[in-house]
Short mmCIF file of C-alpha atoms in Angstrom, two decimals:
data_model
loop_
_atom_site.label_atom_id
_atom_site.label_comp_id
_atom_site.label_asym_id
_atom_site.label_seq_id
_atom_site.Cartn_x
_atom_site.Cartn_y
_atom_site.Cartn_z
CA MET A 4 3.35 0.98 10.83
CA LYS A 5 -0.35 1.73 11.18
CA PRO A 6 0.03 4.03 14.25
CA SER A 7 2.78 5.96 12.45
CA ALA A 8 0.44 6.47 9.50
CA ALA A 9 -2.20 7.87 11.83
CA VAL A 10 0.33 10.22 13.41
CA LEU A 11 1.50 11.35 9.97
CA ALA A 12 -2.08 12.06 8.90
CA ALA A 13 -2.60 14.18 12.02
CA ILE A 14 0.64 16.10 11.37
CA VAL A 15 -0.38 16.78 7.76
CA ALA A 16 -3.76 18.10 8.90
CA LEU A 17 -2.20 20.34 11.57
CA LEU A 18 0.32 21.79 9.13
CA LEU A 19 -2.37 22.64 6.63
CA VAL A 20 -4.67 24.08 9.27
CA SER A 21 -1.81 26.32 10.43
CA ALA A 22 -1.68 27.72 6.91
CA VAL A 23 -5.31 28.83 6.73
CA ARG A 24 -4.57 32.51 6.22
CA GLY A 25 -2.52 34.04 3.45
CA ASP A 26 -1.52 37.27 1.81
CA ASP A 27 -4.22 39.45 0.27
CA ALA A 28 -2.34 39.51 -3.04
CA CYS A 29 -2.74 35.76 -3.42
CA ARG A 30 -6.19 35.04 -2.11
CA SER A 31 -7.90 31.97 -3.48
CA PRO A 32 -9.45 32.67 -6.92
CA GLU A 33 -12.60 30.98 -5.66
CA SER A 34 -13.28 33.80 -3.19
CA ALA A 35 -15.29 35.75 -5.73
CA ALA A 36 -17.45 32.76 -6.57
CA GLN A 37 -18.27 31.58 -3.10
CA ASP A 38 -21.69 30.01 -2.74
CA ARG A 39 -21.88 28.25 0.60
CA ALA A 40 -25.58 27.40 0.26
CA ARG A 41 -24.81 25.27 -2.81
CA ALA A 42 -21.34 24.09 -1.85
CA ASN A 43 -22.15 22.62 1.58
CA PRO A 44 -24.66 19.96 0.38
CA LEU A 45 -22.16 18.92 -2.30
CA LYS A 46 -19.48 18.48 0.36
CA ILE A 47 -21.81 16.23 2.35
CA ALA A 48 -22.47 14.19 -0.79
CA ALA A 49 -18.72 14.00 -1.45
CA PHE A 50 -18.11 12.77 2.10
CA PHE A 51 -20.44 9.79 1.75
CA SER A 52 -19.64 9.06 -1.90
CA ILE A 53 -15.88 8.90 -1.31
CA LEU A 54 -16.38 6.90 1.90
CA VAL A 55 -18.56 4.28 0.19
CA CYS A 56 -16.43 4.03 -2.96
CA GLY A 57 -13.23 3.71 -0.95
CA ALA A 58 -14.77 0.98 1.20
CA MET A 59 -16.02 -0.89 -1.87
CA GLY A 60 -12.70 -0.73 -3.68
CA CYS A 61 -10.65 -1.85 -0.68
CA SER A 62 -13.12 -4.55 0.39
CA LEU A 63 -13.65 -6.21 -3.00
CA PRO A 64 -10.29 -8.04 -3.12
CA VAL A 65 -10.67 -9.04 0.55
CA LEU A 66 -14.19 -10.40 0.09
CA GLY A 67 -13.11 -11.96 -3.20
CA ARG A 68 -11.07 -14.52 -1.28
CA ARG A 69 -14.31 -16.49 -0.97
CA VAL A 70 -14.63 -16.56 -4.76
CA PRO A 71 -12.24 -19.12 -6.30
CA ALA A 72 -11.56 -16.99 -9.39
CA LEU A 73 -10.49 -13.99 -7.28
CA ARG A 74 -8.08 -15.78 -4.96
CA PRO A 75 -4.46 -14.58 -4.98
CA GLU A 76 -3.26 -17.58 -6.96
CA GLY A 77 -5.91 -17.09 -9.68
CA ASP A 78 -5.45 -15.38 -13.05
CA VAL A 79 -8.20 -12.84 -12.41
CA PHE A 80 -6.42 -11.62 -9.30
CA PHE A 81 -3.30 -10.89 -11.38
CA LEU A 82 -5.42 -8.85 -13.81
CA VAL A 83 -7.16 -6.88 -11.05
CA LYS A 84 -3.89 -6.17 -9.28
CA ALA A 85 -2.22 -5.00 -12.52
CA PHE A 86 -5.17 -2.67 -13.16
CA ALA A 87 -4.91 -1.22 -9.65
CA ALA A 88 -1.13 -0.84 -9.95
CA GLY A 89 -1.63 1.13 -13.16
CA VAL A 90 -4.07 3.37 -11.27
CA ILE A 91 -1.56 3.97 -8.48
CA LEU A 92 1.23 4.69 -10.98
CA ALA A 93 -0.92 7.26 -12.80
CA THR A 94 -1.91 8.78 -9.46
CA GLY A 95 1.75 9.46 -8.68
CA PHE A 96 2.80 10.71 -12.12
CA ILE A 97 -0.35 12.47 -13.37
CA HIS A 98 -2.25 13.63 -10.28
CA ILE A 99 0.20 14.29 -7.46
CA LEU A 100 3.59 15.18 -8.96
CA PRO A 101 2.29 17.95 -11.30
CA ASP A 102 0.42 19.50 -8.35
CA ALA A 103 3.64 19.46 -6.34
CA PHE A 104 5.49 21.30 -9.12
CA ASP A 105 2.66 23.85 -9.37
CA ASN A 106 2.69 24.47 -5.63
CA LEU A 107 6.45 24.84 -5.32
CA THR A 108 6.77 27.14 -8.35
CA SER A 109 3.71 29.30 -7.65
CA ASP A 110 3.88 33.06 -8.14
CA CYS A 111 2.41 33.42 -4.65
CA LEU A 112 5.60 32.17 -3.03
CA PRO A 113 7.89 34.94 -1.69
CA SER A 114 10.36 36.10 -4.32
CA ASP A 115 13.20 36.37 -1.80
CA GLY A 116 12.84 32.85 -0.45
CA PRO A 117 14.72 29.69 -1.43
CA TRP A 118 11.85 28.56 -3.66
CA LYS A 119 12.49 31.39 -6.11
CA ASP A 120 16.15 32.26 -5.51
CA PHE A 121 17.54 28.78 -6.07
CA GLN A 122 15.53 28.01 -9.21
CA PHE A 123 15.71 24.37 -8.14
CA PRO A 124 13.14 21.60 -8.90
CA PHE A 125 12.21 20.96 -5.27
CA ALA A 126 9.23 18.83 -6.29
CA GLY A 127 11.51 16.43 -8.16
CA LEU A 128 13.83 16.34 -5.14
CA GLY A 129 10.91 15.50 -2.87
CA ALA A 130 9.78 12.69 -5.17
CA MET A 131 13.30 11.26 -5.25
CA VAL A 132 13.55 11.45 -1.45
CA GLY A 133 10.17 9.72 -1.16
CA ALA A 134 11.22 6.91 -3.50
CA ILE A 135 14.61 6.40 -1.83
CA GLY A 136 13.05 6.55 1.62
CA THR A 137 10.52 3.93 0.59
CA LEU A 138 13.30 1.71 -0.71
CA VAL A 139 15.16 2.00 2.59
CA VAL A 140 12.07 1.29 4.70
CA ASP A 141 11.07 -1.54 2.37
CA THR A 142 14.40 -3.34 2.48
CA VAL A 143 15.24 -2.68 6.14
CA ALA A 144 11.83 -3.80 7.39
CA THR A 145 11.77 -6.88 5.17
CA GLY A 146 15.33 -7.81 6.15
CA TYR A 147 14.65 -7.36 9.85
CA PHE A 148 11.56 -9.55 9.93
CA THR A 149 13.15 -12.12 7.62
CA ARG A 150 16.19 -12.48 9.88
CA ALA A 151 13.96 -12.77 12.93
CA HIS A 152 12.00 -15.61 11.35
CA LEU A 153 15.11 -17.33 10.01
CA ASN A 154 16.65 -17.32 13.49
CA LYS A 155 13.43 -18.72 14.90
CA ASP A 156 13.24 -21.40 12.21
CA GLY A 157 16.94 -22.25 12.73
CA ALA A 158 16.40 -22.79 16.44
CA ASN A 159 13.38 -24.98 15.74
CA ALA A 160 15.34 -26.96 13.14
CA ALA A 161 18.18 -27.54 15.64
CA ILE A 162 15.72 -28.80 18.22
CA SER A 163 14.12 -31.11 15.64
CA SER A 164 17.55 -32.39 14.56
CA ASN A 165 18.55 -33.17 18.16
CA ALA A 166 15.27 -34.95 18.74
CA ALA A 167 15.76 -36.97 15.55
CA GLY A 168 19.31 -37.93 16.66
CA VAL A 169 18.01 -39.17 20.01
CA ASP A 170 15.34 -41.22 18.27
CA GLU A 171 17.92 -42.78 15.93
CA GLU A 172 20.15 -43.71 18.90
CA LYS A 173 17.23 -45.36 20.64
CA GLN A 174 16.34 -47.26 17.49
CA ALA A 175 19.98 -48.38 17.03
CA ALA A 176 20.10 -49.61 20.64
CA ALA A 177 16.87 -51.50 20.19
CA GLU A 178 18.19 -53.01 16.98
CA GLU A 179 21.36 -54.23 18.72
CA ALA A 180 19.39 -55.68 21.58
CA ARG A 181 17.13 -57.63 19.28
CA HIS A 182 19.84 -58.70 16.83
CA HIS A 183 19.74 -62.27 18.13
CA ASP A 184 16.10 -62.65 17.03
CA GLY A 185 17.08 -63.35 13.43
CA GLU A 186 17.69 -61.76 10.06
CA GLU A 187 14.02 -61.19 9.30
CA HIS A 188 13.50 -59.20 12.45
CA ASP A 189 16.70 -57.25 11.77
CA VAL A 190 15.43 -56.22 8.35
CA HIS A 191 12.23 -55.01 9.93
CA VAL A 192 14.12 -52.84 12.40
CA HIS A 193 16.30 -51.33 9.66
CA THR A 194 13.22 -50.57 7.63
CA HIS A 195 11.60 -48.91 10.59
CA ALA A 196 14.70 -46.83 11.29
CA THR A 197 14.97 -45.76 7.67
CA HIS A 198 11.31 -44.80 7.71
CA GLY A 199 11.89 -42.67 10.77
CA HIS A 200 14.87 -40.93 9.17
CA ALA A 201 12.94 -40.20 5.96
CA HIS A 202 10.10 -38.83 8.02
CA GLY A 203 12.48 -36.38 9.71
CA SER A 204 13.87 -35.22 6.35
CA ALA A 205 10.38 -34.68 4.98
CA ALA A 206 9.55 -32.60 8.03
CA LEU A 207 12.67 -30.49 7.45
CA VAL A 208 11.73 -29.92 3.79
CA ALA A 209 8.23 -28.93 4.86
CA ALA A 210 9.72 -26.51 7.40
CA VAL A 211 11.88 -24.88 4.72
CA GLY A 212 8.85 -24.51 2.45
CA GLY A 213 6.91 -23.00 5.32
CA ALA A 214 9.76 -20.52 5.91
CA ASP A 215 9.57 -19.39 2.27
CA ASP A 216 5.82 -18.90 2.56
CA GLU A 217 6.34 -16.93 5.76
CA LYS A 218 8.95 -14.75 4.05
CA ASP A 219 6.53 -13.95 1.22
CA THR A 220 3.85 -13.06 3.75
CA ILE A 221 6.23 -10.72 5.58
CA ARG A 222 7.14 -9.09 2.28
CA HIS A 223 3.50 -8.47 1.37
CA ARG A 224 2.78 -7.05 4.82
CA VAL A 225 5.56 -4.51 4.48
CA ILE A 226 4.35 -3.59 0.99
CA SER A 227 0.74 -3.07 2.07
CA GLN A 228 1.65 -0.90 5.05
CA VAL A 229 4.12 1.30 3.14
CA LEU A 230 1.61 1.67 0.29
CA GLU A 231 -1.10 2.75 2.72
CA LEU A 232 1.32 5.27 4.22
CA GLY A 233 1.86 6.88 0.81
CA ILE A 234 -1.85 6.92 0.03
CA VAL A 235 -2.67 8.52 3.38
CA VAL A 236 -0.44 11.55 2.76
CA HIS A 237 -2.17 12.77 -0.38
CA SER A 238 -5.62 11.58 0.76
CA VAL A 239 -5.52 14.08 3.64
CA ILE A 240 -4.46 16.86 1.28
CA ILE A 241 -7.16 16.26 -1.34
CA GLY A 242 -9.78 15.88 1.39
CA ILE A 243 -8.89 19.23 2.97
CA SER A 244 -8.76 20.92 -0.44
CA LEU A 245 -12.22 19.65 -1.35
CA GLY A 246 -13.70 20.52 2.05
CA ALA A 247 -12.28 24.05 1.96
CA SER A 248 -13.48 24.76 -1.58
CA GLN A 249 -16.43 27.13 -1.96
CA ASN A 250 -16.93 26.73 -5.71
CA PRO A 251 -19.88 24.36 -6.41
CA GLU A 252 -18.71 23.65 -9.95
CA THR A 253 -15.28 22.60 -8.74
CA ILE A 254 -16.78 20.36 -6.05
CA LYS A 255 -19.13 18.68 -8.55
CA SER A 256 -16.27 17.59 -10.77
CA LEU A 257 -14.21 16.50 -7.79
CA VAL A 258 -16.94 14.30 -6.29
CA ALA A 259 -17.13 11.89 -9.22
CA ALA A 260 -13.40 11.95 -9.97
CA LEU A 261 -12.30 11.40 -6.38
CA SER A 262 -14.89 8.66 -5.85
CA PHE A 263 -13.43 6.64 -8.71
CA HIS A 264 -9.96 7.62 -7.56
CA GLN A 265 -10.57 6.17 -4.09
CA MET A 266 -12.20 3.02 -5.47
CA PHE A 267 -9.30 2.22 -7.79
CA GLU A 268 -6.67 2.97 -5.17
CA GLY A 269 -8.61 0.87 -2.70
CA MET A 270 -8.51 -2.07 -5.08
CA GLY A 271 -4.73 -1.88 -5.24
CA LEU A 272 -4.37 -1.64 -1.48
CA GLY A 273 -6.95 -4.38 -0.92
CA GLY A 274 -5.04 -6.72 -3.22
CA CYS A 275 -1.87 -6.19 -1.17
CA ILE A 276 -3.78 -6.75 2.06
CA VAL A 277 -5.11 -10.08 0.76
CA GLN A 278 -1.63 -11.32 -0.11
CA ALA A 279 -0.31 -10.17 3.28
CA LYS A 280 -2.63 -12.62 5.09
CA PHE A 281 -3.39 -10.26 7.95
CA LYS A 282 -5.68 -11.30 10.75
CA ALA A 283 -9.29 -10.12 10.54
CA ARG A 284 -8.77 -7.32 13.06
CA SER A 285 -5.78 -5.89 11.19
CA ILE A 286 -7.65 -6.08 7.88
CA VAL A 287 -10.60 -4.15 9.31
CA ILE A 288 -8.30 -1.49 10.82
CA MET A 289 -6.41 -0.97 7.56
CA ILE A 290 -9.59 -0.76 5.48
CA LEU A 291 -11.23 1.67 7.89
CA PHE A 292 -8.13 3.84 8.03
CA PHE A 293 -7.97 4.03 4.23
CA CYS A 294 -11.69 4.71 3.87
CA LEU A 295 -11.85 7.42 6.53
CA THR A 296 -8.73 9.43 5.67
CA THR A 297 -10.17 11.47 2.79
CA PRO A 298 -13.63 11.97 4.40
CA VAL A 299 -11.96 13.18 7.60
CA GLY A 300 -9.88 15.55 5.48
CA ILE A 301 -13.14 16.85 3.98
CA LEU A 302 -14.49 17.52 7.47
CA ILE A 303 -11.33 19.40 8.43
CA GLY A 304 -11.49 21.46 5.24
CA PHE A 305 -15.18 22.13 5.84
CA GLY A 306 -14.40 23.41 9.32
CA ILE A 307 -11.69 25.83 8.18
CA SER A 308 -13.27 26.80 4.85
CA ARG A 309 -14.03 30.39 5.94
CA VAL A 310 -10.38 31.22 6.59
CA TYR A 311 -8.42 28.68 4.54
CA ASN A 312 -6.34 30.06 1.69
CA LYS A 313 -4.73 27.39 -0.43
CA ASN A 314 -2.54 30.03 -2.11
CA SER A 315 -0.80 31.17 1.07
CA PRO A 316 2.98 30.54 0.99
CA THR A 317 2.85 28.15 3.94
CA ALA A 318 0.02 26.12 2.44
CA LEU A 319 1.79 25.94 -0.92
CA VAL A 320 5.08 24.78 0.58
CA VAL A 321 3.45 22.22 2.89
CA GLU A 322 1.17 20.78 0.21
CA GLY A 323 3.89 20.81 -2.45
CA SER A 324 6.45 19.08 -0.23
CA LEU A 325 4.05 16.42 1.01
CA ASN A 326 2.63 15.82 -2.47
CA SER A 327 6.09 15.38 -3.96
CA VAL A 328 7.10 12.84 -1.31
CA ALA A 329 3.78 10.99 -1.69
CA ALA A 330 4.29 10.86 -5.46
CA GLY A 331 7.73 9.28 -4.99
CA ILE A 332 6.30 6.69 -2.59
CA LEU A 333 3.45 5.69 -4.91
CA ILE A 334 5.61 5.58 -8.04
CA TYR A 335 8.15 3.34 -6.32
CA MET A 336 5.47 1.06 -4.88
CA ALA A 337 3.63 0.74 -8.20
CA LEU A 338 6.73 -0.01 -10.27
CA VAL A 339 8.83 -2.09 -7.88
CA ASP A 340 6.55 -3.82 -5.41
CA LEU A 341 3.43 -4.28 -7.53
CA LEU A 342 4.13 -4.33 -11.26
CA ALA A 343 7.69 -5.71 -11.34
CA ALA A 344 6.90 -8.40 -8.78
CA ASP A 345 3.87 -9.69 -10.71
CA PHE A 346 5.26 -9.24 -14.22
CA MET A 347 8.35 -11.29 -13.32
CA ASN A 348 6.33 -13.97 -11.56
CA PRO A 349 7.17 -17.41 -13.08
CA LYS A 350 3.46 -18.12 -13.53
CA VAL A 351 3.09 -15.00 -15.67
CA GLN A 352 6.37 -15.51 -17.55
CA SER A 353 5.39 -19.03 -18.58
CA ARG A 354 1.97 -18.06 -19.97
CA GLY A 355 1.82 -15.67 -22.92
CA LYS A 356 -1.90 -14.93 -22.69
CA LEU A 357 -1.72 -14.06 -19.01
CA GLN A 358 1.32 -11.86 -19.66
CA LEU A 359 -0.55 -10.01 -22.41
CA GLY A 360 -3.62 -9.72 -20.20
CA ILE A 361 -1.87 -8.07 -17.26
CA ASN A 362 -0.09 -5.64 -19.62
CA VAL A 363 -3.42 -4.59 -21.09
CA SER A 364 -5.01 -4.41 -17.65
CA MET A 365 -2.20 -2.20 -16.36
CA LEU A 366 -2.50 0.14 -19.35
CA VAL A 367 -6.28 0.39 -18.95
CA GLY A 368 -5.93 1.28 -15.27
CA ALA A 369 -3.26 3.89 -15.94
CA GLY A 370 -5.25 5.29 -18.87
CA LEU A 371 -8.52 5.64 -16.96
CA MET A 372 -6.80 7.27 -14.00
CA SER A 373 -4.99 9.65 -16.33
CA MET A 374 -8.31 10.69 -17.86
CA LEU A 375 -9.61 11.61 -14.41
CA ALA A 376 -6.87 14.26 -14.21
CA LYS A 377 -9.11 16.35 -16.46
CA TRP A 378 -11.46 16.87 -13.51
CA ALA A 379 -9.32 16.19 -10.44
#
């Protein structure tokens, strides 16, 4: 999943770079206000600010495993995860989807193309395709790995059962051979045999419990990787847009907004990574990939800033299509895999205060992220 995300990020960047030039009638409105001397230092500041904030947000839940209150089974973790899920939900609905509609209904698109002739909400179609595609990937991947582990566990259980049967036969033979030693000794043998049988049953119960834990881990791994895939798509786009901008005032507002944006999104992704129980190497790779995507997009935008025109038809169609799909992915992940899973958790359902707390936390996260739409 991680290599495919990297390939997707590269494809997004190449598509946008191919759209650097546009028609004169729809040149970027920032062209008259270009001030490279002031804009370039702000882009450098944005690069490091977004990098650090993204790393902090994604690393906090991972490092919090060493703090008892922040462990996945703790109440605080539920609150943090609900807050982050609210942020991701607002990102899809408030930040990405409206931009997709703006791009795919822009006056700079050719009037004789399908975007104008059909009068069809292509952004909504893209979001639906993204959500359905995520559902398919989510269920197919989870089902595949679950079946693989169940087959493995079934084979191990069969081996254990055969071994237990052999042990019982040996014990029965020993009991028959020593039957002449007296009733007291016979009782001892029966007790020992019963003990051995109970021990085998306990081991089987433990194996079943372990299978359930393994299934949950697989589920969380799929969730974290699909979520990162959705985040990567729009992270590349916003990075290139910021790096290509030549308006210092626009960049100033974007620096603060996108820094908080990356931190909050990182918290949501970091919480999923913690529950997925990845090995240390995989955790580092996923965090680095999340942290570097937007800064690398800024570098790409910086490199093509002299010729990039975000209002060219190709750029509008590419950005609008990718944004709409990314919005569908994030909305699905936030509602189904993050919020619904935690809100229906028996631990939450049985405790009114915790249920109220995660509702408030989710609303605060969604509200704060919605406010950032004023600037980004």
